[in-house]
Amino acid sequence: MHLGVSIRAAALATAGVFAAVACGGGTSSTGVNPASPDKQILRVNVDTEPGTLDPTQQQWVYEANVGRNMFEALVTPKADLSDVQPGAASSWTVSSDGLTWTFKIRSGEVYSDGTAVTASDFVRSYKRILDPTVAAPYESYFEAIKGASAYSSVDAKNSTAVKTFLDGLGVAAPDAQTFVITLANAAPWFKWVTSLWLAAPIKQADVDAGGATFGAVTADAVGKLHGNGPFMLGEVVPKDHITLVPNPKFRTQPKLQKVILLYIPDGNVEFAKFQNGELDITRGVPNPDVPTVLNDPKLSKQVLRGPTLLNWWLDFNTTRPPLNNADLRLALAKSIDRDSYIKNIRHGIGTPSTYFIPNGERGYEPSDIQKYDCTAAKALLAKAKAAGVTDAQLAGLHYEYGASSARKPTAEFFQQQWQQCLGLNVIVDAAESQTHSRNLKTSVHNYWISGVSGWQADYPDGQDWMDIFTTGGGNNFPVWSNKQYDDLVNKGDNAPKQADRDAAYSQAQKILEQEAPVMFLYQDEKFLLVSSKVKGWQRSALDDDWIGDVATATSMYIAA
Amino acid sequence: MTNLAIYIIRRLLWMIPVLFFVIVITFGLMHLAPGGPWDREGRQLSPQVVNNLNVKYGLDKPLPQQFLTYIWGVVHFDFGDSLKSPGQHVSDRILQSWPYTFTLGAVAFILLVPIGIGLGVIAALRQNSLLDYTALGLATAAASTPNFVVGIFLIIVFALGMNKLTDGNFYFPTGGMPQPFNPFQVELIMPVITLAALPTAYIARLTRSSTLDTLRQDFVRTAWAKGLKSRLVVMRHVLKNSLIPVVTALGPTFAFLITGSFITETLFSIPGIGRAFVTSIAGRDYTMILGTTILFAVLIALVNLVVDVLYVFIDPRVRLTD
């Protein structure tokens, strides 16, 4: 029943320049006094219970919500998403060849029990991310580190091989305050990786004491897991909620005294709870209820709308005839009226997109290549037919989606549009979601057209997007391969000068749009409800859920 | 040892092969279902990470070996770790959620037995009266309304509606499980009604028809004829006989209630086993699926045993043999 949450690439967070655009009436913070400390309780829905409290093993937004409040990485994104700013590190330098990154740990940086955070804690936690026996989901982001690309060839069952691999990684702590990362290639985007919440220092004593149960989401974890973030665990009730309380050792004390993270997976239940005053911030609004909310005098004042770096598209299986024909793919892409889709199916939530890197991030370029144009689409279809695409092949096209009632209108919309513009009868299949995921896998790719896939920025750098469609990429569901695209992306990923990177990514995006292994559909928009008593929330496009970076978490409060 | 004790021990021993086959079938079906615990929509794990996760949880071994390892664990009451909650045993995960479900189910059962049977008996004794029609009408309505409709209706009327009407002064919360949890909290009212509506209606209808059948029996006519007081006729002759099919139905009803309802638990934010079971299937959390299935199988077998034993006391004609 939830829309738009199936693609849960965990996002980073930051306070934002976008906040001005983002904040609805309910979050303006001018001239309102905070309520007394005992009333500083924020109740938020995070959708699902985190699988683990160990940041290294976290991967979903509902896990990052906990992780990034309890832990702080070396750096955090700046408010305007232009760069990173000091976090657990007070300063850093990059060598002229772009390979050696030296971070200075903030003096006085401590865990919630007062133990000092040292550079060797970072060495260990970076190694833990790349430890094959830990099998951290975000491992691939750290393969830019020298020696780390051998990750895939290490046998997790061979402890000697694992140790040799970990010892050979380019991470070191020459002294307690200095953490040095050596990269294999100059990768200017790596600063963003060091800002990921999971790249946080972990107290070795906690890991040792916890053993196999380290990070387990049990009542037992309270007081045994020490982070360096603004909050710490106050209470863990498995399957029901986690309560965070201020970390007394953090450099800026939050105003909120309790943050209760509830697990309500169903959007309709969440909506009912908000209306009944049992919840302060929702994750969204069930799409069919959007008009109700906008027309309700009370609810409409508590709406928060804002940009988000989440882009949605359809995948075409480029290995299967007739979809191996690029003209046919572009014809399919150009025969969908996205304005009508947003208006009629999405109730006005989101912006039509015919571009890859989303609006609000460096590298965004509006493009007309995939724009709705039925005449052009018909011409492209004719061209494809001239090149050997047969009617029999076209009659066998299937559109498959992960079954849910919320996605059905979308599937029917595409079916109708392709029929209307191109006269194609695309068969719609609703597959059980786990089966659908398996069919999409690049090793299986058992589908024709699949919808709807998307990506949410981990960090505002083009690399996070452009790498998706490189040859052999694990998220390259269309199994598309284009040498020119690969070369341009490789250039953009490793060029030291930002202007060169921008140019390479720009060219690569045009190839992607023209070759159309995917059909861009819309860029999402956050539409959620925030109780009018919640103040001081600054949201950026990078934020997915209630929380932003450290500054935001500490600035939120409940008004009197 | 008495016959009864021997019977019970025999039945308990029979549970072992039953459980074994339950495990075999679940294990087979689970692995036949496409997709695995590391498949997901959206961002994919790299093949290396998937390999390492398989190694970590022993999923890289051949299936027969995985099966034997699992059985060996079960024999030692070790049901493995949940694949989706690292560091937590399946048994602990189940114990985190089952008490909520059990409490909810037990409260619903305690309410539904007297209400269901009472309504049924009264309707039968006053057959074709207004009372009968009302009871029958209510039961038919409850039996034909799906529980998500009942639940949403209750939320709209008694939570949101009353909240608006009284300006937030008197309304029901939409569920949840405040800590410390107790079976008398107001949060349970709406979920209990949602959960109990259908089985109550079912029991009421069953009791009514069974009572009507009994009322037409010769021995009841004899009882009336020999001038027994009506209370004695009903209590001693009618009720005792008409309850036999009802007891048979109450067993599975109880099992149904304490194994949780995905819909009721989702609607009212109850972190129970019904929701956990469905989630674990959708996520292919193999160990959780198996652990929960075993729990359900044991519960249902035990409830059936209790029902069979109860027969002895209700119906003197029943002798326990194999």
PDB file of C-alpha atoms in Angstrom, chain A residues 250-457:
ATOM      1  CA  PHE A 250      27.618  15.630  22.242  1.00  0.00           C
ATOM      2  CA  ARG A 251      28.959  19.104  21.501  1.00  0.00           C
ATOM      3  CA  THR A 252      25.541  20.636  20.741  1.00  0.00           C
ATOM      4  CA  GLN A 253      22.648  19.572  22.954  1.00  0.00           C
ATOM      5  CA  PRO A 254      19.387  18.822  21.123  1.00  0.00           C
ATOM      6  CA  LYS A 255      16.200  20.495  22.387  1.00  0.00           C
ATOM      7  CA  LEU A 256      14.205  17.334  21.870  1.00  0.00           C
ATOM      8  CA  GLN A 257      14.324  15.147  24.965  1.00  0.00           C
ATOM      9  CA  LYS A 258      12.775  12.068  23.392  1.00  0.00           C
ATOM     10  CA  VAL A 259      12.455  10.984  19.806  1.00  0.00           C
ATOM     11  CA  ILE A 260      10.120   8.015  19.480  1.00  0.00           C
ATOM     12  CA  LEU A 261      10.594   6.119  16.238  1.00  0.00           C
ATOM     13  CA  LEU A 262       7.508   4.029  15.502  1.00  0.00           C
ATOM     14  CA  TYR A 263       7.157   1.281  12.923  1.00  0.00           C
ATOM     15  CA  ILE A 264       3.968   1.805  10.930  1.00  0.00           C
ATOM     16  CA  PRO A 265       4.368   0.265   7.482  1.00  0.00           C
ATOM     17  CA  ASP A 266       0.878   1.029   6.178  1.00  0.00           C
ATOM     18  CA  GLY A 267       0.298   4.540   4.824  1.00  0.00           C
ATOM     19  CA  ASN A 268      -3.416   4.517   5.642  1.00  0.00           C
ATOM     20  CA  VAL A 269      -2.760   3.556   9.256  1.00  0.00           C
ATOM     21  CA  GLU A 270      -0.099   6.241   9.482  1.00  0.00           C
ATOM     22  CA  PHE A 271      -2.539   8.806   8.091  1.00  0.00           C
ATOM     23  CA  ALA A 272      -5.207   7.789  10.631  1.00  0.00           C
ATOM     24  CA  LYS A 273      -2.699   8.037  13.476  1.00  0.00           C
ATOM     25  CA  PHE A 274      -1.635  11.508  12.422  1.00  0.00           C
ATOM     26  CA  GLN A 275      -5.246  12.703  12.251  1.00  0.00           C
ATOM     27  CA  ASN A 276      -5.871  11.174  15.656  1.00  0.00           C
ATOM     28  CA  GLY A 277      -2.930  13.094  17.139  1.00  0.00           C
ATOM     29  CA  GLU A 278      -0.804  10.006  17.769  1.00  0.00           C
ATOM     30  CA  LEU A 279       2.000  10.944  15.397  1.00  0.00           C
ATOM     31  CA  ASP A 280       3.900  14.186  14.741  1.00  0.00           C
ATOM     32  CA  ILE A 281       5.531  13.480  11.381  1.00  0.00           C
ATOM     33  CA  THR A 282       4.382  11.086   8.691  1.00  0.00           C
ATOM     34  CA  ARG A 283       6.480   9.558   5.947  1.00  0.00           C
ATOM     35  CA  GLY A 284       3.997  10.608   3.313  1.00  0.00           C
ATOM     36  CA  VAL A 285       0.307  10.681   2.522  1.00  0.00           C
ATOM     37  CA  PRO A 286      -1.452   7.819   0.708  1.00  0.00           C
ATOM     38  CA  ASN A 287      -1.638   9.127  -2.848  1.00  0.00           C
ATOM     39  CA  PRO A 288      -5.450   8.833  -3.192  1.00  0.00           C
ATOM     40  CA  ASP A 289      -5.797  10.970  -0.033  1.00  0.00           C
ATOM     41  CA  VAL A 290      -3.754  13.857  -1.432  1.00  0.00           C
ATOM     42  CA  PRO A 291      -6.815  15.823  -2.643  1.00  0.00           C
ATOM     43  CA  THR A 292      -8.558  15.236   0.718  1.00  0.00           C
ATOM     44  CA  VAL A 293      -5.561  16.599   2.584  1.00  0.00           C
ATOM     45  CA  LEU A 294      -5.234  19.654   0.350  1.00  0.00           C
ATOM     46  CA  ASN A 295      -8.912  20.475   0.759  1.00  0.00           C
ATOM     47  CA  ASP A 296      -8.991  19.997   4.521  1.00  0.00           C
ATOM     48  CA  PRO A 297      -8.594  23.332   6.322  1.00  0.00           C
ATOM     49  CA  LYS A 298      -6.690  21.781   9.234  1.00  0.00           C
ATOM     50  CA  LEU A 299      -4.575  19.195   7.433  1.00  0.00           C
ATOM     51  CA  SER A 300      -3.599  21.432   4.527  1.00  0.00           C
ATOM     52  CA  LYS A 301      -1.810  23.726   6.989  1.00  0.00           C
ATOM     53  CA  GLN A 302       0.328  20.832   8.186  1.00  0.00           C
ATOM     54  CA  VAL A 303       1.472  19.704   4.756  1.00  0.00           C
ATOM     55  CA  LEU A 304       5.148  19.801   3.979  1.00  0.00           C
ATOM     56  CA  ARG A 305       6.044  19.638   0.308  1.00  0.00           C
ATOM     57  CA  GLY A 306       9.564  19.682  -1.002  1.00  0.00           C
ATOM     58  CA  PRO A 307      12.005  18.424  -3.567  1.00  0.00           C
ATOM     59  CA  THR A 308      13.742  15.118  -3.218  1.00  0.00           C
ATOM     60  CA  LEU A 309      16.609  13.613  -5.183  1.00  0.00           C
ATOM     61  CA  LEU A 310      14.582  10.599  -6.240  1.00  0.00           C
ATOM     62  CA  ASN A 311      14.015   9.889  -9.918  1.00  0.00           C
ATOM     63  CA  TRP A 312      11.745   7.150 -11.352  1.00  0.00           C
ATOM     64  CA  TRP A 313      11.918   5.318 -14.656  1.00  0.00           C
ATOM     65  CA  LEU A 314      10.913   2.206 -16.582  1.00  0.00           C
ATOM     66  CA  ASP A 315      13.500  -0.392 -17.556  1.00  0.00           C
ATOM     67  CA  PHE A 316      13.659  -1.946 -21.011  1.00  0.00           C
ATOM     68  CA  ASN A 317      15.399  -5.291 -21.229  1.00  0.00           C
ATOM     69  CA  THR A 318      17.928  -4.437 -23.931  1.00  0.00           C
ATOM     70  CA  THR A 319      19.020  -8.062 -24.338  1.00  0.00           C
ATOM     71  CA  ARG A 320      15.609  -9.211 -25.583  1.00  0.00           C
ATOM     72  CA  PRO A 321      14.330  -8.637 -29.099  1.00  0.00           C
ATOM     73  CA  PRO A 322      12.628  -6.425 -30.061  1.00  0.00           C
ATOM     74  CA  LEU A 323      13.805  -4.214 -27.191  1.00  0.00           C
ATOM     75  CA  ASN A 324      17.400  -4.507 -28.336  1.00  0.00           C
ATOM     76  CA  ASN A 325      16.365  -1.882 -30.896  1.00  0.00           C
ATOM     77  CA  ALA A 326      17.136   1.595 -29.520  1.00  0.00           C
ATOM     78  CA  ASP A 327      14.617   3.323 -31.831  1.00  0.00           C
ATOM     79  CA  LEU A 328      11.810   1.154 -30.508  1.00  0.00           C
ATOM     80  CA  ARG A 329      12.832   1.950 -26.925  1.00  0.00           C
ATOM     81  CA  LEU A 330      12.868   5.673 -27.643  1.00  0.00           C
ATOM     82  CA  ALA A 331       9.501   5.343 -29.403  1.00  0.00           C
ATOM     83  CA  LEU A 332       8.033   3.737 -26.282  1.00  0.00           C
ATOM     84  CA  ALA A 333       9.587   6.470 -24.141  1.00  0.00           C
ATOM     85  CA  LYS A 334       8.230   9.267 -26.298  1.00  0.00           C
ATOM     86  CA  SER A 335       4.681   7.961 -26.344  1.00  0.00           C
ATOM     87  CA  ILE A 336       3.967   8.497 -22.649  1.00  0.00           C
ATOM     88  CA  ASP A 337       2.336  11.779 -21.664  1.00  0.00           C
ATOM     89  CA  ARG A 338       4.050  12.390 -18.355  1.00  0.00           C
ATOM     90  CA  ASP A 339       2.116  15.565 -17.569  1.00  0.00           C
ATOM     91  CA  SER A 340      -1.085  13.619 -17.752  1.00  0.00           C
ATOM     92  CA  TYR A 341       0.473  10.875 -15.618  1.00  0.00           C
ATOM     93  CA  ILE A 342       1.401  13.285 -12.831  1.00  0.00           C
ATOM     94  CA  LYS A 343      -1.959  15.028 -12.995  1.00  0.00           C
ATOM     95  CA  ASN A 344      -4.255  12.036 -13.262  1.00  0.00           C
ATOM     96  CA  ILE A 345      -2.437   9.160 -11.622  1.00  0.00           C
ATOM     97  CA  ARG A 346      -0.177  10.867  -9.068  1.00  0.00           C
ATOM     98  CA  HIS A 347      -2.644  13.571  -7.993  1.00  0.00           C
ATOM     99  CA  GLY A 348      -0.104  16.231  -8.887  1.00  0.00           C
ATOM    100  CA  ILE A 349       2.726  14.870  -6.753  1.00  0.00           C
ATOM    101  CA  GLY A 350       6.069  14.921  -8.553  1.00  0.00           C
ATOM    102  CA  THR A 351       7.484  16.563 -11.680  1.00  0.00           C
ATOM    103  CA  PRO A 352       7.612  14.893 -15.098  1.00  0.00           C
ATOM    104  CA  SER A 353      11.195  13.931 -15.825  1.00  0.00           C
ATOM    105  CA  THR A 354      12.932  13.246 -19.102  1.00  0.00           C
ATOM    106  CA  TYR A 355      16.349  13.625 -17.509  1.00  0.00           C
ATOM    107  CA  PHE A 356      18.622  11.483 -15.370  1.00  0.00           C
ATOM    108  CA  ILE A 357      20.444  13.470 -12.681  1.00  0.00           C
ATOM    109  CA  PRO A 358      17.608  15.052 -10.693  1.00  0.00           C
ATOM    110  CA  ASN A 359      16.783  18.703 -10.311  1.00  0.00           C
ATOM    111  CA  GLY A 360      18.411  20.134  -7.187  1.00  0.00           C
ATOM    112  CA  GLU A 361      21.759  18.488  -7.751  1.00  0.00           C
ATOM    113  CA  ARG A 362      24.836  19.476  -9.755  1.00  0.00           C
ATOM    114  CA  GLY A 363      24.635  17.863 -13.193  1.00  0.00           C
ATOM    115  CA  TYR A 364      20.886  18.302 -13.663  1.00  0.00           C
ATOM    116  CA  GLU A 365      20.106  19.069 -17.304  1.00  0.00           C
ATOM    117  CA  PRO A 366      16.592  19.375 -18.676  1.00  0.00           C
ATOM    118  CA  SER A 367      16.302  17.415 -21.919  1.00  0.00           C
ATOM    119  CA  ASP A 368      13.759  16.959 -24.689  1.00  0.00           C
ATOM    120  CA  ILE A 369      15.173  13.727 -26.093  1.00  0.00           C
ATOM    121  CA  GLN A 370      12.597  11.510 -24.357  1.00  0.00           C
ATOM    122  CA  LYS A 371       9.905  14.174 -24.243  1.00  0.00           C
ATOM    123  CA  TYR A 372       6.318  13.152 -25.076  1.00  0.00           C
ATOM    124  CA  ASP A 373       5.867  13.500 -28.828  1.00  0.00           C
ATOM    125  CA  CYS A 374       3.542  11.017 -30.425  1.00  0.00           C
ATOM    126  CA  THR A 375       4.375  11.944 -34.018  1.00  0.00           C
ATOM    127  CA  ALA A 376       8.083  11.456 -33.433  1.00  0.00           C
ATOM    128  CA  ALA A 377       7.346   8.214 -31.575  1.00  0.00           C
ATOM    129  CA  LYS A 378       5.406   6.862 -34.558  1.00  0.00           C
ATOM    130  CA  ALA A 379       8.284   7.748 -36.881  1.00  0.00           C
ATOM    131  CA  LEU A 380      10.744   5.976 -34.575  1.00  0.00           C
ATOM    132  CA  LEU A 381       8.521   2.904 -34.490  1.00  0.00           C
ATOM    133  CA  ALA A 382       8.414   2.866 -38.296  1.00  0.00           C
ATOM    134  CA  LYS A 383      12.206   3.129 -38.349  1.00  0.00           C
ATOM    135  CA  ALA A 384      12.464   0.222 -35.916  1.00  0.00           C
ATOM    136  CA  LYS A 385      10.144  -1.860 -38.062  1.00  0.00           C
ATOM    137  CA  ALA A 386      12.238  -1.058 -41.140  1.00  0.00           C
ATOM    138  CA  ALA A 387      15.240  -2.337 -39.197  1.00  0.00           C
ATOM    139  CA  GLY A 388      13.573  -5.709 -38.691  1.00  0.00           C
ATOM    140  CA  VAL A 389      11.284  -5.378 -35.656  1.00  0.00           C
ATOM    141  CA  THR A 390       8.243  -7.529 -36.463  1.00  0.00           C
ATOM    142  CA  ASP A 391       4.613  -7.164 -35.449  1.00  0.00           C
ATOM    143  CA  ALA A 392       4.747 -10.604 -33.853  1.00  0.00           C
ATOM    144  CA  GLN A 393       7.598  -9.429 -31.612  1.00  0.00           C
ATOM    145  CA  LEU A 394       5.693  -6.279 -30.701  1.00  0.00           C
ATOM    146  CA  ALA A 395       2.600  -8.303 -29.822  1.00  0.00           C
ATOM    147  CA  GLY A 396       4.684 -10.243 -27.280  1.00  0.00           C
ATOM    148  CA  LEU A 397       5.738  -7.262 -25.199  1.00  0.00           C
ATOM    149  CA  HIS A 398       5.009  -7.562 -21.476  1.00  0.00           C
ATOM    150  CA  TYR A 399       5.061  -4.884 -18.832  1.00  0.00           C
ATOM    151  CA  GLU A 400       5.834  -6.423 -15.449  1.00  0.00           C
ATOM    152  CA  TYR A 401       5.564  -4.745 -12.063  1.00  0.00           C
ATOM    153  CA  GLY A 402       5.789  -5.752  -8.420  1.00  0.00           C
ATOM    154  CA  ALA A 403       2.171  -6.418  -7.539  1.00  0.00           C
ATOM    155  CA  SER A 404       0.426  -3.847  -5.384  1.00  0.00           C
ATOM    156  CA  SER A 405      -2.910  -2.150  -5.718  1.00  0.00           C
ATOM    157  CA  ALA A 406      -1.209   1.242  -5.668  1.00  0.00           C
ATOM    158  CA  ARG A 407       0.860   0.433  -8.749  1.00  0.00           C
ATOM    159  CA  LYS A 408      -1.982  -0.939 -10.820  1.00  0.00           C
ATOM    160  CA  PRO A 409      -3.271   2.411 -12.138  1.00  0.00           C
ATOM    161  CA  THR A 410       0.272   3.230 -13.288  1.00  0.00           C
ATOM    162  CA  ALA A 411       0.529  -0.004 -15.260  1.00  0.00           C
ATOM    163  CA  GLU A 412      -2.869   0.552 -16.833  1.00  0.00           C
ATOM    164  CA  PHE A 413      -1.903   4.096 -17.741  1.00  0.00           C
ATOM    165  CA  PHE A 414       1.173   2.945 -19.695  1.00  0.00           C
ATOM    166  CA  GLN A 415      -0.808   0.217 -21.390  1.00  0.00           C
ATOM    167  CA  GLN A 416      -3.389   2.710 -22.528  1.00  0.00           C
ATOM    168  CA  GLN A 417      -0.793   5.264 -23.693  1.00  0.00           C
ATOM    169  CA  TRP A 418       1.153   2.780 -25.792  1.00  0.00           C
ATOM    170  CA  GLN A 419      -2.096   1.600 -27.314  1.00  0.00           C
ATOM    171  CA  GLN A 420      -3.237   5.122 -28.024  1.00  0.00           C
ATOM    172  CA  CYS A 421      -0.049   6.447 -29.559  1.00  0.00           C
ATOM    173  CA  LEU A 422       1.633   3.434 -31.134  1.00  0.00           C
ATOM    174  CA  GLY A 423      -1.244   0.993 -31.406  1.00  0.00           C
ATOM    175  CA  LEU A 424       0.706  -1.542 -29.371  1.00  0.00           C
ATOM    176  CA  ASN A 425      -1.018  -4.045 -27.107  1.00  0.00           C
ATOM    177  CA  VAL A 426       1.402  -4.417 -24.222  1.00  0.00           C
ATOM    178  CA  ILE A 427       0.454  -7.209 -21.831  1.00  0.00           C
ATOM    179  CA  VAL A 428       0.525  -6.210 -18.174  1.00  0.00           C
ATOM    180  CA  ASP A 429       1.785  -8.719 -15.597  1.00  0.00           C
ATOM    181  CA  ALA A 430       1.604  -8.154 -11.851  1.00  0.00           C
ATOM    182  CA  ALA A 431       4.322 -10.318 -10.286  1.00  0.00           C
ATOM    183  CA  GLU A 432       4.788 -10.978  -6.568  1.00  0.00           C
ATOM    184  CA  SER A 433       7.388  -8.426  -5.555  1.00  0.00           C
ATOM    185  CA  GLN A 434      10.200 -10.816  -4.612  1.00  0.00           C
ATOM    186  CA  THR A 435       9.685 -12.729  -7.866  1.00  0.00           C
ATOM    187  CA  HIS A 436       9.692  -9.461  -9.778  1.00  0.00           C
ATOM    188  CA  SER A 437      12.960  -8.427  -8.114  1.00  0.00           C
ATOM    189  CA  ARG A 438      14.507 -11.731  -9.106  1.00  0.00           C
ATOM    190  CA  ASN A 439      13.339 -11.280 -12.722  1.00  0.00           C
ATOM    191  CA  LEU A 440      14.943  -7.837 -12.839  1.00  0.00           C
ATOM    192  CA  LYS A 441      18.345  -9.017 -11.660  1.00  0.00           C
ATOM    193  CA  THR A 442      21.031  -8.487 -14.233  1.00  0.00           C
ATOM    194  CA  SER A 443      22.067 -12.122 -13.891  1.00  0.00           C
ATOM    195  CA  VAL A 444      18.524 -13.311 -14.666  1.00  0.00           C
ATOM    196  CA  HIS A 445      16.902 -10.415 -16.582  1.00  0.00           C
ATOM    197  CA  ASN A 446      13.731 -12.338 -17.274  1.00  0.00           C
ATOM    198  CA  TYR A 447      11.442  -9.489 -18.332  1.00  0.00           C
ATOM    199  CA  TRP A 448      10.597  -7.172 -21.226  1.00  0.00           C
ATOM    200  CA  ILE A 449       9.523  -3.855 -19.748  1.00  0.00           C
ATOM    201  CA  SER A 450       9.624  -3.325 -16.008  1.00  0.00           C
ATOM    202  CA  GLY A 451       8.254  -0.599 -13.853  1.00  0.00           C
ATOM    203  CA  VAL A 452       8.735   1.399 -11.886  1.00  0.00           C
ATOM    204  CA  SER A 453      12.396   1.578 -10.855  1.00  0.00           C
ATOM    205  CA  GLY A 454      14.109   4.497  -9.314  1.00  0.00           C
ATOM    206  CA  TRP A 455      17.155   5.776  -7.551  1.00  0.00           C
ATOM    207  CA  GLN A 456      17.523   8.093  -4.646  1.00  0.00           C
ATOM    208  CA  ALA A 457      20.757   9.984  -4.243  1.00  0.00           C
TER     209      ALA A 457
END
